[in-house]
mmCIF file of C-alpha atoms in Angstrom:
data_model
loop_
_atom_site.group_PDB
_atom_site.id
_atom_site.type_symbol
_atom_site.label_atom_id
_atom_site.label_comp_id
_atom_site.label_asym_id
_atom_site.label_seq_id
_atom_site.Cartn_x
_atom_site.Cartn_y
_atom_site.Cartn_z
ATOM 1 C CA ARG A 134 69.057 101.362 62.993
ATOM 2 C CA TYR A 135 71.053 104.853 64.390
ATOM 3 C CA LEU A 136 70.716 106.934 67.208
ATOM 4 C CA ILE A 137 70.094 110.451 66.476
ATOM 5 C CA LYS A 138 69.985 113.103 69.281
ATOM 6 C CA GLU A 139 67.304 115.209 66.758
ATOM 7 C CA ARG A 140 63.808 115.189 66.958
ATOM 8 C CA LEU A 141 62.132 112.772 63.944
ATOM 9 C CA TYR A 142 60.510 115.541 62.711
ATOM 10 C CA GLN A 143 62.975 117.907 62.000
ATOM 11 C CA LEU A 144 65.604 115.068 60.726
ATOM 12 C CA GLU A 145 62.220 113.957 58.446
ATOM 13 C CA LYS A 146 62.495 117.873 56.633
ATOM 14 C CA GLN A 147 66.195 117.178 55.958
ATOM 15 C CA LEU A 148 66.002 113.938 54.707
ATOM 16 C CA PRO A 149 65.358 113.888 50.430
ATOM 17 C CA THR A 150 62.211 112.544 49.107
ATOM 18 C CA ASP A 151 63.189 109.078 48.783
ATOM 19 C CA PHE A 152 63.118 108.848 52.929
ATOM 20 C CA LEU A 153 59.041 108.551 54.461
ATOM 21 C CA ARG A 154 57.950 108.673 57.723
ATOM 22 C CA ILE A 155 56.232 105.130 58.709
ATOM 23 C CA SER A 156 55.868 105.554 62.859
ATOM 24 C CA HIS A 157 56.826 107.739 65.241
ATOM 25 C CA SER A 158 59.990 106.282 65.509
ATOM 26 C CA GLU A 159 61.070 105.175 62.023
ATOM 27 C CA ILE A 160 62.118 106.710 59.029
ATOM 28 C CA ILE A 161 62.693 104.713 56.211
ATOM 29 C CA ASN A 162 64.577 104.996 52.467
ATOM 30 C CA ILE A 163 61.649 103.895 50.364
ATOM 31 C CA LYS A 164 63.942 102.663 47.323
ATOM 32 C CA THR A 165 64.701 100.042 49.886
ATOM 33 C CA ILE A 166 61.186 98.394 50.195
ATOM 34 C CA VAL A 167 61.221 95.049 48.561
ATOM 35 C CA LYS A 168 57.763 93.549 49.530
ATOM 36 C CA LEU A 169 55.021 95.070 51.150
ATOM 37 C CA LYS A 170 51.986 93.104 52.690
ATOM 38 C CA LEU A 171 48.880 94.127 54.253
ATOM 39 C CA THR A 172 48.287 92.571 57.802
ATOM 40 C CA PHE A 173 44.500 91.301 59.421
ATOM 41 C CA ASN A 174 44.708 94.254 61.731
ATOM 42 C CA GLY A 175 45.161 97.188 58.759
ATOM 43 C CA LEU A 176 48.993 97.354 58.960
ATOM 44 C CA ILE A 177 51.433 97.206 56.205
ATOM 45 C CA GLN A 178 54.762 95.124 56.829
ATOM 46 C CA ILE A 179 57.496 96.128 54.856
ATOM 47 C CA LYS A 180 60.582 94.086 54.019
ATOM 48 C CA LEU A 181 63.727 95.980 52.990
ATOM 49 C CA ASP A 182 66.709 94.822 50.894
ATOM 50 C CA THR A 183 68.689 94.037 54.027
ATOM 51 C CA LYS A 184 66.456 91.547 55.054
ATOM 52 C CA ILE A 185 64.633 93.741 58.074
ATOM 53 C CA LYS A 186 61.062 93.603 58.276
ATOM 54 C CA THR A 187 59.290 96.453 59.659
ATOM 55 C CA TYR A 188 55.565 97.984 59.869
ATOM 56 C CA THR A 189 53.963 101.121 59.423
ATOM 57 C CA SER A 190 51.458 102.472 61.570
ATOM 58 C CA ARG A 191 48.098 103.210 60.620
ATOM 59 C CA ARG A 192 49.216 107.067 61.368
ATOM 60 C CA TYR A 193 51.461 106.585 58.003
ATOM 61 C CA VAL A 194 49.449 104.187 56.466
ATOM 62 C CA LYS A 195 48.161 106.619 53.926
ATOM 63 C CA GLN A 196 51.185 108.030 53.103
ATOM 64 C CA LEU A 197 53.310 105.068 52.544
ATOM 65 C CA LYS A 198 50.290 104.255 50.031
ATOM 66 C CA THR A 199 50.292 107.340 48.225
ATOM 67 C CA ARG A 200 54.103 107.274 47.309
ATOM 68 C CA VAL A 201 54.916 103.595 46.761
ATOM 69 C CA LEU A 202 52.237 102.441 45.287
#
């Protein structure tokens, strides 16, 4: 995890297409996704190759499905 001074929407515009915003506070590299799991409350649990687990917010579920599935 990294701390930056820029706003995420600004960083998001600068990153290559391999990166995807999954919440108001996270952007991930989609090439590092190992597993996706739908949770009971409609969120998607994302497991990365670094063994980190995170979740996409409901607002970004559609974008994740479009780009990854």
